[in-house]
Short mmCIF file of N, CA and C in Angstrom, two decimals:
data_model
loop_
_atom_site.label_atom_id
_atom_site.label_comp_id
_atom_site.label_asym_id
_atom_site.label_seq_id
_atom_site.Cartn_x
_atom_site.Cartn_y
_atom_site.Cartn_z
N UNK A 1 27.34 118.54 63.63
CA UNK A 1 26.73 117.55 64.48
C UNK A 1 27.81 116.65 65.06
N UNK A 2 27.60 116.27 66.32
CA UNK A 2 28.54 115.36 66.97
C UNK A 2 27.81 114.06 67.30
N UNK A 3 28.45 112.95 66.98
CA UNK A 3 28.00 111.63 67.38
C UNK A 3 29.15 110.99 68.14
N UNK A 4 28.91 110.69 69.41
CA UNK A 4 29.94 110.09 70.24
C UNK A 4 29.48 108.68 70.60
N UNK A 5 30.30 107.69 70.28
CA UNK A 5 30.02 106.31 70.62
C UNK A 5 30.93 105.91 71.78
N UNK A 6 30.32 105.40 72.84
CA UNK A 6 31.07 104.92 73.99
C UNK A 6 30.84 103.41 74.03
N UNK A 7 31.92 102.65 73.89
CA UNK A 7 31.77 101.20 73.92
C UNK A 7 32.93 100.58 74.68
N UNK A 8 32.70 99.36 75.11
CA UNK A 8 33.74 98.64 75.84
C UNK A 8 33.17 97.43 76.52
N UNK A 9 34.01 96.76 77.29
CA UNK A 9 33.61 95.55 78.01
C UNK A 9 32.61 95.89 79.11
N UNK A 10 31.98 94.84 79.63
CA UNK A 10 31.03 94.99 80.73
C UNK A 10 31.70 95.59 81.96
N UNK A 11 30.96 96.46 82.64
CA UNK A 11 31.39 97.03 83.93
C UNK A 11 32.72 97.76 83.87
N UNK A 12 32.94 98.55 82.80
CA UNK A 12 34.19 99.30 82.68
C UNK A 12 34.00 100.81 82.87
N UNK A 13 32.77 101.24 83.21
CA UNK A 13 32.52 102.65 83.46
C UNK A 13 31.95 103.41 82.28
N UNK A 14 31.45 102.70 81.28
CA UNK A 14 30.91 103.36 80.08
C UNK A 14 29.75 104.29 80.42
N UNK A 15 28.81 103.79 81.22
CA UNK A 15 27.63 104.60 81.56
C UNK A 15 28.02 105.81 82.39
N UNK A 16 28.89 105.61 83.35
CA UNK A 16 29.35 106.73 84.19
C UNK A 16 30.01 107.80 83.34
N UNK A 17 30.90 107.39 82.46
CA UNK A 17 31.62 108.33 81.60
C UNK A 17 30.67 109.03 80.63
N UNK A 18 29.78 108.26 79.98
CA UNK A 18 28.88 108.87 79.00
C UNK A 18 27.91 109.84 79.67
N UNK A 19 27.42 109.51 80.85
CA UNK A 19 26.52 110.43 81.56
C UNK A 19 27.25 111.70 81.98
N UNK A 20 28.52 111.56 82.37
CA UNK A 20 29.30 112.74 82.78
C UNK A 20 29.50 113.69 81.60
N UNK A 21 29.91 113.17 80.44
CA UNK A 21 30.13 114.09 79.31
C UNK A 21 28.80 114.60 78.75
N UNK A 22 27.73 113.84 78.93
CA UNK A 22 26.41 114.31 78.52
C UNK A 22 26.04 115.56 79.31
N UNK A 23 26.22 115.51 80.62
CA UNK A 23 25.91 116.66 81.48
C UNK A 23 26.85 117.82 81.21
N UNK A 24 28.12 117.52 81.06
CA UNK A 24 29.12 118.58 80.88
C UNK A 24 28.90 119.36 79.58
N UNK A 25 28.53 118.66 78.51
CA UNK A 25 28.40 119.32 77.21
C UNK A 25 26.97 119.49 76.74
N UNK A 26 25.99 119.06 77.55
CA UNK A 26 24.58 119.22 77.19
C UNK A 26 24.18 118.42 75.96
N UNK A 27 24.67 117.18 75.87
CA UNK A 27 24.38 116.32 74.72
C UNK A 27 23.48 115.17 75.18
N UNK A 28 22.45 114.90 74.42
CA UNK A 28 21.57 113.77 74.70
C UNK A 28 22.37 112.49 74.72
N UNK A 29 22.13 111.64 75.73
CA UNK A 29 22.86 110.38 75.87
C UNK A 29 21.88 109.23 76.00
N UNK A 30 22.07 108.20 75.19
CA UNK A 30 21.27 106.98 75.29
C UNK A 30 22.17 105.85 75.76
N UNK A 31 21.80 105.26 76.89
CA UNK A 31 22.51 104.11 77.44
C UNK A 31 21.67 102.87 77.18
N UNK A 32 22.27 101.87 76.52
CA UNK A 32 21.52 100.66 76.16
C UNK A 32 20.90 99.99 77.38
N UNK A 33 21.62 99.91 78.47
CA UNK A 33 21.08 99.24 79.66
C UNK A 33 19.85 99.98 80.21
N UNK A 34 19.87 101.31 80.17
CA UNK A 34 18.70 102.07 80.63
C UNK A 34 17.49 101.80 79.75
N UNK A 35 17.72 101.76 78.44
CA UNK A 35 16.62 101.45 77.52
C UNK A 35 16.10 100.04 77.76
N UNK A 36 17.01 99.10 77.97
CA UNK A 36 16.61 97.71 78.20
C UNK A 36 15.78 97.59 79.49
N UNK A 37 16.15 98.34 80.52
CA UNK A 37 15.38 98.32 81.77
C UNK A 37 13.96 98.82 81.54
N UNK A 38 13.80 99.87 80.73
CA UNK A 38 12.46 100.38 80.45
C UNK A 38 11.62 99.35 79.71
N UNK A 39 12.23 98.68 78.73
CA UNK A 39 11.51 97.65 77.99
C UNK A 39 11.18 96.48 78.91
N UNK A 40 12.12 96.12 79.78
CA UNK A 40 11.91 95.02 80.73
C UNK A 40 10.73 95.31 81.65
N UNK A 41 10.64 96.56 82.14
CA UNK A 41 9.55 96.91 83.05
C UNK A 41 8.18 96.71 82.41
N UNK A 42 8.10 96.85 81.10
CA UNK A 42 6.84 96.65 80.40
C UNK A 42 6.58 95.19 80.08
N UNK A 43 7.61 94.48 79.58
CA UNK A 43 7.39 93.13 79.07
C UNK A 43 7.97 92.02 79.95
N UNK A 44 9.03 92.32 80.69
CA UNK A 44 9.67 91.29 81.48
C UNK A 44 10.30 90.21 80.61
N UNK A 45 10.93 89.23 81.24
CA UNK A 45 11.45 88.08 80.51
C UNK A 45 11.59 86.92 81.50
N UNK A 46 11.52 85.71 80.97
CA UNK A 46 11.61 84.55 81.85
C UNK A 46 12.70 83.57 81.42
N UNK A 47 13.39 83.88 80.31
CA UNK A 47 14.47 83.00 79.87
C UNK A 47 15.47 83.79 79.04
N UNK A 48 16.57 83.17 78.71
CA UNK A 48 17.66 83.84 77.97
C UNK A 48 17.20 84.33 76.60
N UNK A 49 16.38 83.56 75.91
CA UNK A 49 15.91 83.95 74.59
C UNK A 49 15.10 85.25 74.66
N UNK A 50 14.23 85.37 75.65
CA UNK A 50 13.46 86.60 75.81
C UNK A 50 14.36 87.77 76.21
N UNK A 51 15.38 87.49 77.04
CA UNK A 51 16.33 88.53 77.42
C UNK A 51 17.08 89.06 76.20
N UNK A 52 17.47 88.17 75.30
CA UNK A 52 18.15 88.59 74.07
C UNK A 52 17.22 89.43 73.19
N UNK A 53 15.94 89.12 73.19
CA UNK A 53 14.97 89.93 72.44
C UNK A 53 14.88 91.34 73.02
N UNK A 54 14.95 91.46 74.35
CA UNK A 54 14.95 92.78 74.96
C UNK A 54 16.19 93.57 74.56
N UNK A 55 17.34 92.88 74.52
CA UNK A 55 18.57 93.55 74.08
C UNK A 55 18.45 94.03 72.64
N UNK A 56 17.90 93.19 71.77
CA UNK A 56 17.70 93.58 70.38
C UNK A 56 16.76 94.78 70.27
N UNK A 57 15.68 94.75 71.05
CA UNK A 57 14.74 95.88 71.04
C UNK A 57 15.43 97.17 71.49
N UNK A 58 16.31 97.06 72.48
CA UNK A 58 17.06 98.24 72.95
C UNK A 58 17.95 98.79 71.85
N UNK A 59 18.64 97.91 71.12
CA UNK A 59 19.47 98.36 70.00
C UNK A 59 18.61 98.98 68.90
N UNK A 60 17.43 98.41 68.66
CA UNK A 60 16.53 98.97 67.64
C UNK A 60 16.10 100.38 68.02
N UNK A 61 15.83 100.61 69.30
CA UNK A 61 15.46 101.95 69.77
C UNK A 61 16.64 102.91 69.58
N UNK A 62 17.85 102.44 69.90
CA UNK A 62 19.03 103.29 69.72
C UNK A 62 19.24 103.63 68.24
N UNK A 63 19.08 102.64 67.37
CA UNK A 63 19.26 102.86 65.94
C UNK A 63 18.21 103.85 65.40
N UNK A 64 16.97 103.70 65.84
CA UNK A 64 15.91 104.61 65.42
C UNK A 64 16.21 106.05 65.87
N UNK A 65 16.63 106.18 67.13
CA UNK A 65 16.95 107.51 67.66
C UNK A 65 18.15 108.11 66.93
N UNK A 66 19.14 107.27 66.62
CA UNK A 66 20.30 107.75 65.85
C UNK A 66 19.86 108.28 64.50
N UNK A 67 19.00 107.56 63.81
CA UNK A 67 18.52 108.03 62.50
C UNK A 67 17.80 109.36 62.62
N UNK A 68 16.96 109.53 63.63
CA UNK A 68 16.26 110.80 63.84
C UNK A 68 17.26 111.91 64.17
N UNK A 69 18.27 111.58 64.96
CA UNK A 69 19.29 112.55 65.33
C UNK A 69 20.05 113.03 64.09
N UNK A 70 20.40 112.09 63.22
CA UNK A 70 21.12 112.46 62.00
C UNK A 70 20.28 113.37 61.11
N UNK A 71 19.00 113.08 61.02
CA UNK A 71 18.11 113.89 60.18
C UNK A 71 17.90 115.29 60.74
N UNK A 72 17.96 115.42 62.06
CA UNK A 72 17.69 116.72 62.68
C UNK A 72 18.96 117.44 63.10
N UNK A 73 20.13 116.87 62.75
CA UNK A 73 21.41 117.51 63.07
C UNK A 73 21.57 117.73 64.57
N UNK A 74 21.18 116.74 65.37
CA UNK A 74 21.24 116.82 66.83
C UNK A 74 22.44 116.03 67.33
N UNK A 75 23.16 116.61 68.29
CA UNK A 75 24.28 115.90 68.92
C UNK A 75 23.74 114.72 69.72
N UNK A 76 24.52 113.64 69.75
CA UNK A 76 24.05 112.43 70.43
C UNK A 76 25.22 111.60 70.92
N UNK A 77 25.04 111.02 72.11
CA UNK A 77 25.99 110.05 72.66
C UNK A 77 25.26 108.72 72.74
N UNK A 78 25.85 107.67 72.19
CA UNK A 78 25.32 106.31 72.33
C UNK A 78 26.31 105.49 73.13
N UNK A 79 25.81 104.79 74.14
CA UNK A 79 26.68 103.99 75.00
C UNK A 79 26.14 102.57 75.08
N UNK A 80 27.03 101.61 74.88
CA UNK A 80 26.65 100.20 74.97
C UNK A 80 27.89 99.33 74.86
N UNK A 81 27.71 98.04 75.13
CA UNK A 81 28.78 97.09 74.87
C UNK A 81 28.52 96.50 73.47
N UNK A 82 28.58 97.39 72.47
CA UNK A 82 28.31 97.03 71.07
C UNK A 82 29.07 95.78 70.73
#
């Protein structure tokens, strides 16, 4: 099993790079910002505290998916500004 973590500062090309290697090697890729956008579309936010809750929810989704991936021996790429 392969677990690839892509991390770094904001706006450094993490998503672009992780999506490229995901396509090239056929590995599932989870991008924190994409997950956060999906959660935002459902719940929205009106202040910084709510925005931080969306970020936490995105990390929780990534952690849950990582645990499932480990149990099923599935390759996975996780990308975020951890």
